[in-house]
Short mmCIF file of C-alpha atoms and ligand atoms in Angstrom, two decimals:
data_model
loop_
_atom_site.label_atom_id
_atom_site.label_comp_id
_atom_site.label_asym_id
_atom_site.label_seq_id
_atom_site.Cartn_x
_atom_site.Cartn_y
_atom_site.Cartn_z
CA ASN A 1 -0.21 -0.24 0.50
CA LYS A 2 1.37 2.90 -1.19
CA GLY A 3 -0.43 5.59 0.89
CA THR A 4 -0.20 9.13 0.06
CA TYR A 5 2.53 8.71 -2.10
CA LYS A 6 2.64 8.25 -5.74
CA HIS A 7 5.51 5.53 -5.82
CA TYR A 8 6.79 2.75 -3.27
CA MET A 9 10.24 4.15 -3.63
CA GLN A 10 8.84 7.65 -2.81
CA LYS A 11 7.55 6.48 0.24
CA GLU A 12 10.45 3.92 1.13
CA ILE A 13 12.50 7.22 1.39
CA HIS A 14 9.66 9.40 3.49
CA GLU A 15 9.40 6.52 6.01
CA GLN A 16 12.98 5.94 6.71
CA PRO A 17 12.57 8.19 10.02
CA GLU A 18 10.18 4.88 10.85
CA SER A 19 12.16 2.14 9.41
CA LEU A 20 15.37 3.16 11.28
CA THR A 21 13.18 3.82 14.76
CA THR A 22 12.34 0.27 14.12
CA THR A 23 16.14 -0.96 13.28
CA LEU A 24 17.26 0.32 16.23
CA ARG A 25 14.22 -0.73 18.71
CA GLY A 26 15.41 -2.53 21.59
CA ARG A 27 18.79 -3.25 20.44
CA LEU A 28 20.55 0.79 22.23
CA LEU A 29 20.30 0.43 26.00
CA ARG A 30 21.05 3.48 28.06
CA GLY A 31 21.39 2.67 31.54
CA GLY A 32 21.45 4.71 34.75
CA SER A 33 24.01 7.38 35.39
CA TRP A 34 26.86 4.82 36.58
CA LYS A 35 25.76 2.09 33.70
CA ALA A 36 27.67 2.26 30.00
CA LYS A 37 24.71 2.78 27.01
CA THR A 38 25.53 -0.37 25.72
CA VAL A 39 24.27 -2.27 22.53
CA LEU A 40 22.56 -5.37 22.48
CA LEU A 41 22.32 -7.54 19.31
CA GLY A 42 20.35 -10.75 20.43
CA GLY A 43 21.06 -13.17 17.50
CA LEU A 44 25.03 -11.95 18.16
CA LYS A 45 25.60 -12.08 21.56
CA ASP A 46 26.57 -16.48 21.91
CA HIS A 47 29.27 -15.95 18.84
CA LEU A 48 30.97 -11.56 19.89
CA LYS A 49 33.49 -13.84 21.58
CA THR A 50 34.93 -15.47 18.71
CA ILE A 51 34.33 -12.92 16.25
CA ARG A 52 36.83 -10.36 18.28
CA ARG A 53 39.12 -13.42 18.22
CA SER A 54 38.89 -13.51 14.13
CA ARG A 55 41.92 -12.58 11.94
CA ARG A 56 40.27 -10.41 9.17
CA ILE A 57 36.21 -9.52 8.88
CA VAL A 58 35.00 -9.68 5.12
CA PHE A 59 32.09 -7.46 4.34
CA ILE A 60 30.03 -9.92 1.44
CA GLY A 61 27.04 -8.39 -0.84
CA CYS A 62 25.92 -7.18 -3.69
CA GLY A 63 24.67 -3.71 -5.55
CA THR A 64 23.45 -1.01 -2.70
CA SER A 65 24.31 -3.58 -0.16
CA TYR A 66 28.02 -3.82 -0.53
CA ASN A 67 27.72 -0.08 -0.53
CA ALA A 68 26.16 -0.61 2.80
CA ALA A 69 29.27 -2.46 4.28
CA LEU A 70 31.36 -0.19 2.51
CA ALA A 71 30.03 2.22 4.50
CA ALA A 72 30.30 0.92 7.75
CA ARG A 73 33.78 -0.86 7.16
CA PRO A 74 36.01 2.40 8.83
CA ILE A 75 33.77 2.25 12.15
CA MET A 76 34.57 -1.43 11.63
CA GLU A 77 37.78 -1.42 11.79
CA GLU A 78 38.55 1.97 14.24
CA LEU A 79 36.22 -0.08 17.08
CA SER A 80 37.21 -3.63 16.29
CA GLY A 81 40.81 -3.37 15.70
CA VAL A 82 40.07 -6.55 13.06
CA PRO A 83 41.19 -5.80 9.45
CA VAL A 84 37.96 -5.38 7.12
CA THR A 85 37.95 -6.36 3.71
CA MET A 86 35.38 -5.72 0.92
CA GLU A 87 34.04 -8.50 -1.38
CA ILE A 88 31.64 -8.24 -4.75
CA ALA A 89 30.20 -11.78 -4.01
CA SER A 90 30.78 -12.50 -7.81
CA ASP A 91 34.17 -11.15 -7.53
CA LEU A 92 35.05 -13.66 -4.54
CA LEU A 93 33.74 -16.58 -7.24
CA ASP A 94 35.02 -15.37 -9.88
CA ARG A 95 38.73 -15.18 -8.39
CA GLN A 96 37.74 -18.28 -5.81
CA GLY A 97 39.60 -15.48 -3.22
CA LEU A 98 40.93 -16.80 -0.25
CA ILE A 99 38.76 -17.13 2.99
CA TYR A 100 39.95 -19.05 5.93
CA ARG A 101 38.22 -20.78 8.62
CA GLU A 102 39.93 -18.07 11.61
CA ASP A 103 37.39 -15.61 9.42
CA THR A 104 34.24 -13.53 9.57
CA VAL A 105 32.71 -12.88 7.01
CA VAL A 106 29.61 -10.67 7.29
CA PHE A 107 26.99 -11.35 4.52
CA VAL A 108 25.06 -8.06 3.37
CA SER A 109 21.28 -8.58 1.80
CA GLN A 110 18.02 -7.06 1.64
CA SER A 111 16.17 -9.77 0.58
CA GLY A 112 18.56 -12.26 1.68
CA GLU A 113 17.82 -14.10 -1.55
CA THR A 114 20.25 -12.86 -3.92
CA ALA A 115 22.19 -15.76 -5.75
CA ASP A 116 25.60 -14.56 -5.99
CA THR A 117 25.99 -13.76 -2.07
CA LEU A 118 24.48 -17.02 -1.52
CA LEU A 119 26.79 -19.23 -3.23
CA ALA A 120 29.54 -17.20 -1.66
CA LEU A 121 27.81 -18.20 1.42
CA GLU A 122 28.38 -21.49 0.53
CA TYR A 123 32.37 -20.88 -0.21
CA ALA A 124 32.76 -19.19 2.46
CA LEU A 125 30.81 -22.26 4.80
CA GLU A 126 32.95 -24.81 2.98
CA ASN A 127 36.04 -23.21 4.37
CA GLY A 128 35.27 -23.43 7.66
CA ALA A 129 34.45 -19.26 8.27
CA LEU A 130 31.67 -18.05 10.35
CA CYS A 131 29.48 -16.93 8.28
CA VAL A 132 26.92 -14.02 10.11
CA GLY A 133 24.05 -12.62 7.80
CA ILE A 134 22.85 -9.11 7.41
CA THR A 135 19.19 -9.23 6.00
CA ASN A 136 15.68 -7.72 6.06
CA THR A 137 13.91 -11.61 5.95
CA VAL A 138 13.54 -13.56 8.41
CA GLY A 139 13.39 -16.86 6.95
CA SER A 140 15.28 -16.07 3.84
CA VAL A 141 18.47 -18.28 3.25
CA ILE A 142 20.70 -16.27 4.03
CA ALA A 143 18.68 -15.54 7.28
CA ARG A 144 18.49 -19.15 7.51
CA ASN A 145 21.70 -20.81 6.47
CA THR A 146 24.06 -18.33 8.40
CA HIS A 147 25.52 -19.04 11.86
CA CYS A 148 24.11 -16.11 13.14
CA GLY A 149 23.29 -12.51 12.20
CA VAL A 150 21.09 -9.69 12.20
CA HIS A 151 17.49 -9.01 10.58
CA ILE A 152 17.34 -5.28 9.98
CA ASN A 153 13.94 -4.62 10.58
CA ALA A 154 13.32 -1.89 8.18
CA GLY A 155 9.97 -3.77 6.46
CA CYS A 156 9.51 -5.18 3.57
CA GLU A 157 10.80 -2.97 0.53
CA ILE A 158 8.94 -2.74 -2.68
CA GLY A 159 10.64 -0.44 -4.76
CA VAL A 160 13.21 -2.39 -6.92
CA ALA A 161 16.23 0.28 -5.64
CA SER A 162 16.77 0.17 -2.42
CA THR A 163 16.57 3.35 -0.25
CA LYS A 164 15.72 2.68 3.93
CA ALA A 165 17.05 -1.11 3.79
CA TYR A 166 20.60 0.75 3.11
CA THR A 167 20.12 3.35 6.24
CA SER A 168 19.13 0.49 8.05
CA GLN A 169 21.92 -1.79 6.88
CA ILE A 170 24.30 0.83 7.76
CA ALA A 171 22.71 1.49 11.38
CA VAL A 172 23.03 -2.31 11.63
CA MET A 173 26.50 -2.73 11.00
CA ALA A 174 27.35 0.69 13.19
CA MET A 175 25.76 -1.58 16.05
CA LEU A 176 27.96 -4.32 15.02
CA ALA A 177 31.16 -2.35 15.40
CA LEU A 178 30.25 -1.27 18.75
CA ALA A 179 29.12 -4.41 20.11
CA ILE A 180 32.53 -5.89 18.76
CA GLY A 181 34.08 -3.22 20.40
CA ALA A 182 32.71 -3.52 23.66
CA ASP A 183 35.20 -4.35 25.80
CA THR A 184 37.57 -1.55 24.99
CA ILE A 185 37.24 0.78 27.54
CA SER A 186 39.52 3.08 25.51
CA LYS A 187 37.04 3.73 23.50
CA GLN A 188 34.23 4.02 25.63
CA GLU A 189 33.32 8.13 25.04
CA ARG A 190 33.38 7.40 21.57
CA ARG A 191 31.20 4.63 21.34
CA GLU A 192 28.60 6.07 23.87
CA ALA A 193 28.75 9.38 21.08
CA ILE A 194 27.82 6.58 18.17
CA ILE A 195 24.87 5.13 20.24
CA ASP A 196 23.98 8.30 21.21
CA GLY A 197 23.90 9.55 17.66
CA LEU A 198 21.81 6.57 16.90
CA PHE A 199 19.56 7.28 18.91
CA ASP A 200 18.61 10.86 17.10
CA LEU A 201 19.21 9.51 13.89
CA PRO A 202 15.34 9.36 12.75
CA ASN A 203 15.12 12.92 13.99
CA LYS A 204 18.18 14.04 11.38
CA ILE A 205 16.27 12.32 8.86
CA ARG A 206 13.26 14.14 9.50
CA GLU A 207 15.31 17.25 9.21
CA VAL A 208 17.36 15.54 6.31
CA LEU A 209 13.82 14.77 4.26
CA LYS A 210 13.01 18.60 4.20
CA LEU A 211 15.61 18.81 1.23
CA ASP A 212 12.85 17.45 -0.80
CA GLN A 213 11.33 20.37 -3.09
CA GLU A 214 15.15 21.63 -3.04
CA MET A 215 16.30 18.49 -4.60
CA LYS A 216 13.29 18.36 -7.45
CA ASP A 217 14.61 21.59 -8.48
CA LEU A 218 18.15 20.71 -8.68
CA ALA A 219 16.52 17.00 -10.16
CA LYS A 220 15.08 20.32 -12.82
CA LEU A 221 18.16 21.54 -13.46
CA LEU A 222 19.84 18.15 -14.55
CA ILE A 223 17.00 16.64 -16.27
CA ALA A 224 18.41 16.98 -19.40
CA GLU A 225 22.34 15.63 -18.69
CA GLN A 226 24.04 12.85 -19.57
CA SER A 227 26.25 11.86 -17.13
CA LEU A 228 26.74 13.17 -13.42
CA LEU A 229 29.67 12.69 -11.21
CA VAL A 230 29.71 11.96 -7.59
CA PHE A 231 33.02 12.82 -5.40
CA GLY A 232 33.12 11.31 -1.31
CA ARG A 233 36.00 9.90 0.95
CA GLY A 234 36.40 8.40 4.03
CA TYR A 235 32.81 7.56 5.93
CA ASN A 236 31.55 8.94 2.67
CA TYR A 237 33.23 7.21 -0.41
CA ALA A 238 30.39 4.75 -0.24
CA THR A 239 27.90 7.92 -0.49
CA ALA A 240 29.17 8.91 -3.67
CA LEU A 241 29.16 4.77 -5.31
CA GLU A 242 25.48 4.67 -3.68
CA GLY A 243 24.11 8.04 -4.50
CA ALA A 244 25.68 7.17 -8.47
CA LEU A 245 24.05 4.25 -7.96
CA LYS A 246 20.64 5.59 -7.21
CA VAL A 247 20.77 7.87 -10.34
CA LYS A 248 21.78 5.53 -12.43
CA GLU A 249 19.08 2.70 -11.73
CA VAL A 250 15.91 4.24 -11.05
CA ALA A 251 17.20 7.60 -13.66
CA LEU A 252 18.68 5.54 -16.15
CA MET A 253 21.47 8.58 -16.71
CA HIS A 254 25.25 8.05 -16.59
CA SER A 255 26.70 8.52 -13.41
CA GLU A 256 29.94 7.97 -11.91
CA GLY A 257 30.76 7.56 -8.56
CA ILE A 258 34.26 8.60 -7.29
CA LEU A 259 37.28 8.18 -4.72
CA ALA A 260 38.29 11.92 -4.15
CA GLY A 261 41.22 10.95 -3.67
CA GLU A 262 41.78 9.28 -7.04
CA MET A 263 40.63 12.63 -8.45
CA LYS A 264 44.31 13.20 -10.13
CA HIS A 265 44.49 9.70 -12.01
CA GLY A 266 42.39 9.81 -14.23
CA PRO A 267 38.41 12.14 -13.24
CA LEU A 268 39.87 15.08 -13.59
CA ALA A 269 40.26 14.71 -17.26
CA LEU A 270 36.24 14.93 -17.11
CA VAL A 271 36.11 18.02 -15.69
CA ASP A 272 35.08 21.07 -17.73
CA GLU A 273 32.11 23.66 -17.17
CA ASN A 274 28.80 21.10 -18.69
CA LEU A 275 29.20 18.36 -16.48
CA PRO A 276 27.23 18.84 -13.57
CA ILE A 277 29.58 17.14 -10.45
CA VAL A 278 28.53 16.47 -6.76
CA VAL A 279 31.30 16.45 -3.91
CA ILE A 280 30.61 15.45 -0.69
CA ALA A 281 32.75 17.83 2.01
CA THR A 282 30.20 17.16 5.17
CA ARG A 283 32.09 17.81 8.30
CA ASP A 284 33.89 15.08 10.39
CA ALA A 285 31.69 15.06 14.24
CA CYS A 286 35.56 15.26 15.86
CA PHE A 287 36.54 17.86 13.18
CA ARG A 288 34.31 20.38 15.47
CA LEU A 289 35.69 20.02 18.83
CA VAL A 290 38.66 21.78 17.71
CA TRP A 291 36.52 23.86 15.58
CA PHE A 292 38.11 27.42 17.19
CA LEU A 293 41.67 26.29 17.36
CA ARG A 294 44.03 27.80 14.27
CA ASN A 295 44.94 24.70 12.14
CA TYR A 296 48.87 24.76 13.29
CA VAL A 297 47.52 24.23 17.05
CA ILE A 298 45.27 21.97 15.96
CA LEU A 299 47.63 19.40 14.94
CA LEU A 300 50.34 19.87 17.94
CA LEU A 301 47.65 19.52 20.00
CA SER A 302 44.96 16.77 18.13
CA THR A 303 45.22 13.41 19.11
CA ALA A 304 45.96 11.21 15.77
CA TRP A 305 42.65 10.67 14.81
CA HIS A 306 41.04 14.02 15.40
CA ARG A 307 44.26 14.90 12.88
CA HIS A 308 43.50 11.82 10.63
CA LEU A 309 40.33 13.59 10.28
CA LEU A 310 41.23 17.01 9.66
CA ILE A 311 43.48 15.88 7.02
CA SER A 312 40.32 14.38 5.43
CA ASN A 313 38.30 17.58 5.57
CA SER A 314 40.86 19.62 4.41
CA LYS A 315 41.72 17.35 1.41
CA GLN A 316 37.88 17.11 -0.01
CA GLN A 317 38.18 21.64 -0.08
CA SER A 318 41.15 20.84 -1.61
CA VAL A 319 39.35 18.37 -4.58
CA ILE A 320 36.75 21.54 -4.62
CA GLN A 321 38.97 23.87 -4.66
CA GLN A 322 41.11 22.41 -7.86
CA LEU A 323 37.80 21.21 -9.47
CA ARG A 324 36.76 25.18 -9.50
CA ALA A 325 40.57 25.70 -11.06
CA ARG A 326 39.03 23.81 -14.35
CA LYS A 327 35.62 25.61 -14.18
CA GLY A 328 33.57 22.55 -12.95
CA ARG A 329 30.39 22.90 -12.65
CA LEU A 330 30.00 22.24 -8.62
CA ILE A 331 27.16 20.83 -6.43
CA VAL A 332 28.89 20.85 -3.27
CA MET A 333 27.34 18.78 0.14
CA CYS A 334 27.79 19.91 3.00
CA SER A 335 27.41 20.34 6.83
CA LYS A 336 24.80 23.43 7.67
CA GLY A 337 26.41 26.54 8.11
CA ASP A 338 29.79 25.78 6.09
CA ALA A 339 28.14 26.91 2.62
CA ALA A 340 30.76 29.71 2.78
CA SER A 341 33.16 28.05 3.77
CA VAL A 342 33.11 25.39 1.89
CA CYS A 343 32.71 27.55 -1.13
CA PRO A 344 34.61 30.84 -1.02
CA GLY A 345 33.11 33.77 -3.17
CA GLY A 346 29.96 31.79 -4.92
CA GLY A 347 29.71 30.21 -7.61
CA CYS A 348 28.47 26.90 -6.71
CA ARG A 349 25.27 25.25 -5.81
CA VAL A 350 24.82 23.99 -1.89
CA ILE A 351 23.17 21.44 -0.37
CA GLU A 352 23.59 21.64 3.85
CA VAL A 353 22.82 18.76 6.01
CA PRO A 354 22.63 17.85 9.27
CA GLN A 355 25.67 17.10 11.13
CA VAL A 356 25.67 13.75 13.13
CA GLU A 357 28.51 11.14 14.27
CA ASP A 358 31.12 11.25 11.69
CA CYS A 359 30.41 6.92 10.79
CA LEU A 360 26.27 7.54 10.89
CA GLN A 361 27.09 10.78 8.05
CA PRO A 362 26.43 8.17 5.50
CA VAL A 363 22.78 7.18 6.05
CA VAL A 364 22.21 11.21 6.81
CA ASN A 365 24.56 12.09 3.19
CA ILE A 366 22.34 9.30 1.11
CA VAL A 367 19.06 11.29 1.66
CA PRO A 368 19.47 13.92 -0.57
CA PHE A 369 20.63 11.56 -3.36
CA GLN A 370 17.40 9.20 -2.79
CA LEU A 371 15.45 12.05 -3.51
CA LEU A 372 17.31 13.43 -6.33
CA ALA A 373 17.10 10.18 -7.82
CA TYR A 374 13.25 9.74 -7.58
CA HIS A 375 12.72 13.38 -9.09
CA LEU A 376 14.37 13.19 -12.20
CA THR A 377 13.39 9.53 -12.61
CA VAL A 378 9.80 11.10 -12.46
CA LEU A 379 10.64 14.46 -14.21
CA ARG A 380 12.43 12.52 -17.28
CA GLY A 381 9.40 9.82 -17.57
CA TYR A 382 10.71 6.98 -16.66
CA ASN A 383 9.16 3.70 -14.02
CA VAL A 384 10.41 4.95 -10.63
CA ASP A 385 9.99 1.23 -8.54
CA GLN A 386 10.42 -1.36 -11.72
CA PRO A 387 13.39 0.64 -13.16
CA ARG A 388 14.12 -0.70 -16.70
CA ASN A 389 15.92 -4.38 -17.03
CA LEU A 390 16.80 -4.63 -13.41
CA ALA A 391 14.82 -6.84 -10.66
CA LYS A 392 14.48 -6.13 -7.18
CA SER A 393 16.17 -9.95 -6.29
CA VAL A 394 18.58 -11.38 -8.59
CA THR A 395 18.15 -14.98 -8.30
CA THR A 396 20.05 -15.96 -10.71
CA GLN A 397 23.51 -16.31 -11.22
C1 UD1 B 1 14.28 -11.36 18.21
C2 UD1 B 1 13.04 -11.86 18.01
C3 UD1 B 1 11.89 -10.83 17.95
C4 UD1 B 1 12.14 -10.64 19.38
C5 UD1 B 1 13.82 -10.35 20.50
C6 UD1 B 1 13.61 -10.10 21.30
C7 UD1 B 1 12.97 -13.14 15.96
C8 UD1 B 1 13.15 -13.11 13.41
N1 UD1 B 1 13.61 -12.20 15.29
O1 UD1 B 1 15.30 -10.27 17.40
O2 UD1 B 1 11.09 -10.84 17.17
O3 UD1 B 1 11.16 -9.08 19.41
O4 UD1 B 1 14.53 -11.34 19.61
O5 UD1 B 1 14.08 -10.70 22.27
O6 UD1 B 1 12.30 -14.23 15.79
N2 UD1 B 1 20.08 -14.33 11.95
C9 UD1 B 1 21.00 -15.10 11.31
N3 UD1 B 1 21.25 -14.70 10.03
C10 UD1 B 1 20.79 -13.69 9.76
C11 UD1 B 1 19.62 -13.07 10.34
C12 UD1 B 1 19.75 -13.42 12.13
O7 UD1 B 1 21.29 -16.36 11.86
O8 UD1 B 1 21.47 -13.08 8.80
C13 UD1 B 1 20.13 -15.72 13.39
C14 UD1 B 1 19.97 -14.54 14.91
O9 UD1 B 1 21.15 -14.96 14.69
C15 UD1 B 1 19.18 -14.65 15.56
C16 UD1 B 1 17.98 -14.97 14.76
O10 UD1 B 1 17.97 -15.22 13.14
O11 UD1 B 1 19.30 -16.45 16.17
C17 UD1 B 1 16.94 -13.80 14.94
O12 UD1 B 1 17.38 -12.50 14.63
P1 UD1 B 1 17.33 -11.51 14.97
O13 UD1 B 1 15.37 -10.97 14.59
O14 UD1 B 1 18.12 -9.77 14.67
O15 UD1 B 1 17.39 -11.40 16.93
P2 UD1 B 1 16.80 -10.08 17.88
O16 UD1 B 1 16.68 -8.84 17.24
O17 UD1 B 1 16.97 -10.68 18.92
C1 BG6 B 2 19.26 -6.41 -6.61
C2 BG6 B 2 18.67 -4.76 -6.55
O1 BG6 B 2 20.54 -5.97 -8.12
O2 BG6 B 2 20.53 -6.86 -5.91
C3 BG6 B 2 19.66 -4.18 -5.80
O3 BG6 B 2 18.48 -4.42 -7.63
C4 BG6 B 2 19.95 -4.60 -4.81
O4 BG6 B 2 18.62 -3.49 -5.79
C5 BG6 B 2 21.03 -5.67 -5.35
O5 BG6 B 2 21.25 -3.96 -4.22
C6 BG6 B 2 21.57 -6.45 -4.02
O6 BG6 B 2 20.49 -7.49 -3.26
P1 BG6 B 2 20.40 -7.49 -1.89
O7 BG6 B 2 18.78 -8.36 -1.66
O8 BG6 B 2 21.23 -8.80 -1.68
O9 BG6 B 2 20.90 -6.44 -0.82
#
């Protein structure tokens, strides 16, 4: 039932505050004043010790589910202290890549039925790894055949282009990282900040959904374009890939997500005054703590982690400068209040989004892209819920 919405995709984009609330329900524990804030994932509690001892965590998925895992990779590495590698299911199978019995392999799939992901699961089981599922469908093959897992509880998703499942998958993988890292005392403060951020996430999504009309206006500007580039890095490399995938799959416009650090190694050749380029340059939460200090003082006083964030932020500023120097047609996504500083002197179109804890920023940042893809599709007259040649669940190889 679409209710008051015209399309399922539109409904699923707008119901993300509610789907995220359901995903988080019963899993975040705030404790009393003396009790630490923690995460409880019922399906994993008996396996956390094994996961902490694993040699590697390997994320496997296809399409949007792969992108969600990519968005969660930095926080998983940071909190677990275990190296995290990424595998597109079909590529792992093509290579017969190495999976060891000391690995924890996490299978991310909305439907729980995608053929490539299922075959990769069989392969990892044969190799003796601990297999964890992150699925939206109770009773699906992946939910049944993994050793343990977490249901994302986003509710039934009908639009072929995944939207609410993506944001719930990231939230679940952030909780997974919190649960795996729960016994590291030095990271307690960081974990509590993320738990607070998760509690507040549905409100922030409500806020970012107010950009609907702005994204419709942007879609009107882009309606006749042939191509769109999206640059992101760090936590938001995944946002660049997923934002581009949304535009490509429903609006049928060529779109490419690019790791901003690779800009000089090829993509820069495409830049001219016509090609629209979105640059994701939102601020990382830790950066805010040292916002008032001058750069050199910051670099002297900051911890390695803050320093890393600062550098990442200023790197994105330099990407903007270099694109502007080549007369690039820029659309910059930045944190609220940063419009003037990301684009001094004007000349770029700016999308301001609410700032959240750095590792949760991809959940907020994808929403304007979902809205843009939706409006572009409607304006271009294409089928929103059933894009040409695509299926919701690809159950054959
Ligand atoms: C479970 C119940 C939920 C109930 C809650 C109360 C189910 C499906 N969930 O939620 O209705 O409100 O307890 O405490 O009955 N699993 C896999 N692979 C996957 C996904 C899940 O093996 O891909 C397994 C988990 O390890 C777990 C079971 O399925 O054993 C249920 O997982 P999940 O729904 O995430 O657990 P809870 O959140 O505890
Ligand atoms: C299909 C869908 O290609 O499968 C995508 O069209 C989806 O939207 C991909 O991301 C993976 O599906 P699942 O169910 O394994 O997450």
